[in-house]
Coordinates of C-alpha atoms and ligand atoms in Angstrom, one line a residue:
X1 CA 116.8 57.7 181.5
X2 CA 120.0 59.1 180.3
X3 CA 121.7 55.9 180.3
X4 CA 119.1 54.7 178.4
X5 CA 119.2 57.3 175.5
X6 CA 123.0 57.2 175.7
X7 CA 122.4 53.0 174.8
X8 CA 119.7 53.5 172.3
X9 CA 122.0 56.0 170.0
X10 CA 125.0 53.9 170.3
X11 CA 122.7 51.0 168.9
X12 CA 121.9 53.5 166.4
X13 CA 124.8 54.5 164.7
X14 CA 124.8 52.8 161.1
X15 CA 120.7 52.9 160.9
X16 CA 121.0 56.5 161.4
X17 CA 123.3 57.2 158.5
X18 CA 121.4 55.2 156.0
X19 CA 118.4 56.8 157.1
X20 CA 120.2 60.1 156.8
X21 CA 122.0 59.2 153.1
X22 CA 118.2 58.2 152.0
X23 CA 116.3 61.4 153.1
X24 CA 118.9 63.9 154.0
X25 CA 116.2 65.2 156.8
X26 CA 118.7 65.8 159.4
X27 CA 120.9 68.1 156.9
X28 CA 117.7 70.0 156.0
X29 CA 116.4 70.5 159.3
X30 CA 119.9 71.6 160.2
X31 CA 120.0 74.1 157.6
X32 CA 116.8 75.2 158.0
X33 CA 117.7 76.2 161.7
X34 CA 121.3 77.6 160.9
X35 CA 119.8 80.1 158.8
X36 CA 116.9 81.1 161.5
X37 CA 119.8 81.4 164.3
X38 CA 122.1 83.2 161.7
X39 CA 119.1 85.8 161.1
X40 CA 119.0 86.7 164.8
X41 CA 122.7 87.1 165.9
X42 CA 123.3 90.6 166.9
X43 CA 126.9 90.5 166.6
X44 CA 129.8 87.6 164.9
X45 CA 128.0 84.3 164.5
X46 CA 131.6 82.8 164.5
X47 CA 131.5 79.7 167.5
X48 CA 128.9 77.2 167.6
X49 CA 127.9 74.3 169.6
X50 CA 126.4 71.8 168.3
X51 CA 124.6 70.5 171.1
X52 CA 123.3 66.9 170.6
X53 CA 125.9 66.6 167.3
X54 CA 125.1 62.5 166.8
X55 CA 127.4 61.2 163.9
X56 CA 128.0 64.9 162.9
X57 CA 125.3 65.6 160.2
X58 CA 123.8 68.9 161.8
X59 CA 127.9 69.6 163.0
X60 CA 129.1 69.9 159.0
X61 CA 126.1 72.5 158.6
X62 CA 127.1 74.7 161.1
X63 CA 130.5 73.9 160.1
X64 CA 129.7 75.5 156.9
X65 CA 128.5 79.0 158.4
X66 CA 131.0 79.5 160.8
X67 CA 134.7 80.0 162.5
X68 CA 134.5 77.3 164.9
X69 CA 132.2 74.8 165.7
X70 CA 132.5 72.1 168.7
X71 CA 130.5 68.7 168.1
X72 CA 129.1 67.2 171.9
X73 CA 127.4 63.9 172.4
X74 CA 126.1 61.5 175.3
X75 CA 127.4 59.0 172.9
X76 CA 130.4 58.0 171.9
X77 CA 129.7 56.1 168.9
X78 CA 127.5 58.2 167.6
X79 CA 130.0 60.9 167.7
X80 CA 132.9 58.6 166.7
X81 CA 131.3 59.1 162.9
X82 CA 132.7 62.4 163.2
X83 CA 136.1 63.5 162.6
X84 CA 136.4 67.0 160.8
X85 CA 135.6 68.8 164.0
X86 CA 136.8 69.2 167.4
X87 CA 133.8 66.9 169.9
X88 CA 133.6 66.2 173.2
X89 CA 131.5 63.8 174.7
X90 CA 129.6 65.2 177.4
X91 CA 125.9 65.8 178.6
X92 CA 124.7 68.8 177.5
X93 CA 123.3 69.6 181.1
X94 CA 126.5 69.9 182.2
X95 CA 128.5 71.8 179.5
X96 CA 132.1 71.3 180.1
X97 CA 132.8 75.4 178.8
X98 CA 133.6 78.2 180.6
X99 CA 130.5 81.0 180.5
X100 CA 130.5 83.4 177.5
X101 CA 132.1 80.9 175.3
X102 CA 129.6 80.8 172.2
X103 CA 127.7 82.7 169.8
X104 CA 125.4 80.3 169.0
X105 CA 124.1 76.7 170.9
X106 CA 122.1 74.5 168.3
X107 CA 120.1 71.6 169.3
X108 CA 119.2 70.0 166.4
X109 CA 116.8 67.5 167.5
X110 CA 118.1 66.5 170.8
X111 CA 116.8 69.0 174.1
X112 CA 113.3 66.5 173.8
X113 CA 115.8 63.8 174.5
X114 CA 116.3 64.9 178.2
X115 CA 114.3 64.7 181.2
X116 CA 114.0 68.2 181.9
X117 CA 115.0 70.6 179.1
X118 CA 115.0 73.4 181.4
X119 CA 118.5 72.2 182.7
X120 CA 120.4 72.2 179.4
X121 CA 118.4 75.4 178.2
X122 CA 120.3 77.3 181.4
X123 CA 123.6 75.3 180.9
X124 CA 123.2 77.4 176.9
X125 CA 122.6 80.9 178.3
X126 CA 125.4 80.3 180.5
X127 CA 127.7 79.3 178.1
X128 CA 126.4 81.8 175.1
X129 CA 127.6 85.9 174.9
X130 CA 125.0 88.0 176.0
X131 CA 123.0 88.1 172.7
X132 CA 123.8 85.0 171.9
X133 CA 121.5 82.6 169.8
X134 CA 120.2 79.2 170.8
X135 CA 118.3 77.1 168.4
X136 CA 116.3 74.1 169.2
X137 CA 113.9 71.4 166.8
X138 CA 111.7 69.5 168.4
X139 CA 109.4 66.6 166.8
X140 CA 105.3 67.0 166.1
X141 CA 104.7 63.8 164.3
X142 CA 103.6 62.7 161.3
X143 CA 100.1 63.4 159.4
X144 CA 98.4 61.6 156.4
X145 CA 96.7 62.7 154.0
X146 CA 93.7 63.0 155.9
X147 CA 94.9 65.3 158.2
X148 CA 95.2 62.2 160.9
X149 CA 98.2 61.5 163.1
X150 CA 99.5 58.7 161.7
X151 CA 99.9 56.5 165.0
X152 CA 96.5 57.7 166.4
X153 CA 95.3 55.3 163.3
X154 CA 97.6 53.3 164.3
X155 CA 96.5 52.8 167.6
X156 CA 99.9 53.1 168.8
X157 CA 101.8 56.3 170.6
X158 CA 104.5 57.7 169.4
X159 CA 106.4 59.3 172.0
X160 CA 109.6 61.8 173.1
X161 CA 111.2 61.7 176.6
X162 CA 109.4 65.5 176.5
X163 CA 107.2 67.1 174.2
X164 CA 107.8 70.3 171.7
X165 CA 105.8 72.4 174.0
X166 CA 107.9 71.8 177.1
X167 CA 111.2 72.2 174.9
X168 CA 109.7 75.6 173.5
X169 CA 108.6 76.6 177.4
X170 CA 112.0 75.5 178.4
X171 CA 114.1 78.2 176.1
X172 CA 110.9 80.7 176.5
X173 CA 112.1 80.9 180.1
X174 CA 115.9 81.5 179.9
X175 CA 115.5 83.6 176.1
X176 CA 113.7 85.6 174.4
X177 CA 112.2 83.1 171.8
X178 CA 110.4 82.9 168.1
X179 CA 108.7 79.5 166.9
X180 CA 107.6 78.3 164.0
X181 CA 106.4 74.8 162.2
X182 CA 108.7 73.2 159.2
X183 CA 106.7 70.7 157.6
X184 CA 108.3 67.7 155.1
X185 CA 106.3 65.9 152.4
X186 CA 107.4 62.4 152.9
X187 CA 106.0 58.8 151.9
X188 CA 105.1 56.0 153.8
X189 CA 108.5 54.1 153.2
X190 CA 110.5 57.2 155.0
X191 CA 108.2 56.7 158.0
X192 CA 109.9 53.1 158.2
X193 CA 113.4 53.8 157.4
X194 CA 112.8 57.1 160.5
X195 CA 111.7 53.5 162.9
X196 CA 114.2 50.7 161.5
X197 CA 116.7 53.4 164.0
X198 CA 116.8 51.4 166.9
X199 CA 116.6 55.2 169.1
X200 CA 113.4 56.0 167.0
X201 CA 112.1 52.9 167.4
X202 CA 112.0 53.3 171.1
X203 CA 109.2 55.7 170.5
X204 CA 107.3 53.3 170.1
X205 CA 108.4 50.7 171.9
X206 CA 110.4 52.1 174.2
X207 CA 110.4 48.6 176.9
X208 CA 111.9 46.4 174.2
X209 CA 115.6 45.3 173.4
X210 CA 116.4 47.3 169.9
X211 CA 116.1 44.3 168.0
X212 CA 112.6 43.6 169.2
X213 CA 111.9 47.0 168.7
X214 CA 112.4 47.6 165.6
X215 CA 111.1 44.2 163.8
X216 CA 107.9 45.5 165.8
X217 CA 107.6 49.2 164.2
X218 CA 108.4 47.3 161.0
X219 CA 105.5 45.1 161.9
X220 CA 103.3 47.9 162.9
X221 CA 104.0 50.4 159.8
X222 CA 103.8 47.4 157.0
X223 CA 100.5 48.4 155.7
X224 CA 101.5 52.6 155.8
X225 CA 100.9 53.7 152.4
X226 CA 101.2 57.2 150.2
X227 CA 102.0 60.7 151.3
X228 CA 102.8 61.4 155.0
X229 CA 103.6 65.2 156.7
X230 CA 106.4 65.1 159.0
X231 CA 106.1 68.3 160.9
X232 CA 109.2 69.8 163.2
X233 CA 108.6 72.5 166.0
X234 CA 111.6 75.1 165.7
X235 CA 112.5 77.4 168.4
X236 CA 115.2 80.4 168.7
X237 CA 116.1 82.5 171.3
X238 CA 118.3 85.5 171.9
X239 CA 120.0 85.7 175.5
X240 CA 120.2 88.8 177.5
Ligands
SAM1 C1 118.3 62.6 166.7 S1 120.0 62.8 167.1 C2 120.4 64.3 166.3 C3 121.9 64.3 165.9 C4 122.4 65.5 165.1 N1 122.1 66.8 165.7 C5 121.8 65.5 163.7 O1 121.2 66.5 163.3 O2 121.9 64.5 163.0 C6 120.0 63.3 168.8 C7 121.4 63.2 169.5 O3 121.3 63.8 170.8 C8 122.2 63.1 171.7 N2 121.8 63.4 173.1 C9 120.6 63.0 173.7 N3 120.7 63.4 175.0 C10 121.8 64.1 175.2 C11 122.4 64.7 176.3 N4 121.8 64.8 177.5 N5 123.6 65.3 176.1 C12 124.3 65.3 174.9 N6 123.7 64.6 173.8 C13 122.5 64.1 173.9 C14 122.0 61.7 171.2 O4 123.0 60.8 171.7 C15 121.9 61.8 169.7 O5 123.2 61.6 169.1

């Protein structure tokens, strides 16, 4: 399954940006979760890892707000976008750090990305200072403006690898954890650009080649029209 992901976000790479440069929703959730792991550190909030860091959008954010922060991706090209901070490519269930290395491990919308978040939510305890922060967004969907989940309607399922609630149970178990919701107004036409990436796309169609894929959630979400609630789980955690 790994493998797979690994595929699906090198595909990704120049979707992502445009998609990024359109709605700035990675930046935002980024910041939104900087300033929630920030608020918890008991102690220097100096060295990050951005676990998960993609073409770098959520790295520059926590670039920002601290000393040092280190960019790690499964992909290379998706982390090949990136070049104003020190990355490793790696798989975040097997950080390649020794332990007590960081103040803070964000996941900025990648732990649902794994088979078993439990793994990588260890692998951040190990490598944080005892009260260290990790911070993790997960996806919830999207909602019109009836309230409905907008695939339900669809009669289609959009799907992660794992869900919010596993993600949140994962860090419950290795931190001591707060949770909340973030919710984005958003149109119709954002809900496309979010599946013309080939790595969101696989939500949906997740046994298709990306091409396929992604004519197909165009296909699917032609007639989407109006207003539609994207909503973000966000979890942080203090370690022992
Ligand atoms: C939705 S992107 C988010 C990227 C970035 N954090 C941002 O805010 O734009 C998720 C990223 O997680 C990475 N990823 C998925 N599984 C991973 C793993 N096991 N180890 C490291 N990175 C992984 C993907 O390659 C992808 O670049």
């Amino acid at each position: 399954m790994k493998a797979v992901v690994r595929t699906n976000f090198d595909d990704s790479v120049s979707a992502y940006d445009a998609y990024e440069r359109q709605t700035g929703r990675f930046t935002a959730l980024a910041r939104l979760l900087a300033a929630e792991m920030a608020a918890r550190a008991d102690g220097p909030f100096a060295a990050v890892l951005d676990a998960g860091a993609g073409t770098g959008v959520s790295t520059r954010v926590f670039a920002d707000r601290t000393q040092r922060t280190v960019a790690l991706d499964i992909s290379r090209e998706m982390l090949r976008e990136l070049e104003s901070a020190p990355r490793v490519a790696a798989d975040f269930d097997h950080l390649p750090f020794v332990d007590d290395t960081f103040d803070g491990v964000a996941f900025t919308a990648s732990l649902f990305l794994v088979p078993d978040p439990a793994v990588a939510a260890r692998e951040a305890a190990r490598v944080l200072r005892p009260e260290g922060v990790v911070g993790a967004v997960a996806p919830l969907g999207w909602v019109d403006a009836d309230g409905e989940d907008v695939f339900a309607t669809l009669e289609r399922e959009s799907r992660s690898p794992v869900g919010a609630d596993e993600v949140e149970a994962a860090l419950d178990d290795a931190f001591t954890v707060t949770a909340g919701t973030w919710r984005f107004a958003t149109t119709a036409a954002d809900v496309r650009r979010f599946h013309a990436i080939p790595a969101m796309a696989a939500r949906l169609y997740p046994n298709l080649a990306a091409e396929e894929r992604v004519a197909k959630a165009e296909e699917l979400l032609a007639d989407l029209e109006g207003t539609v609630e994207q909503r973000w789980r966000w979890i942080v955690g203090v370690a022992e």
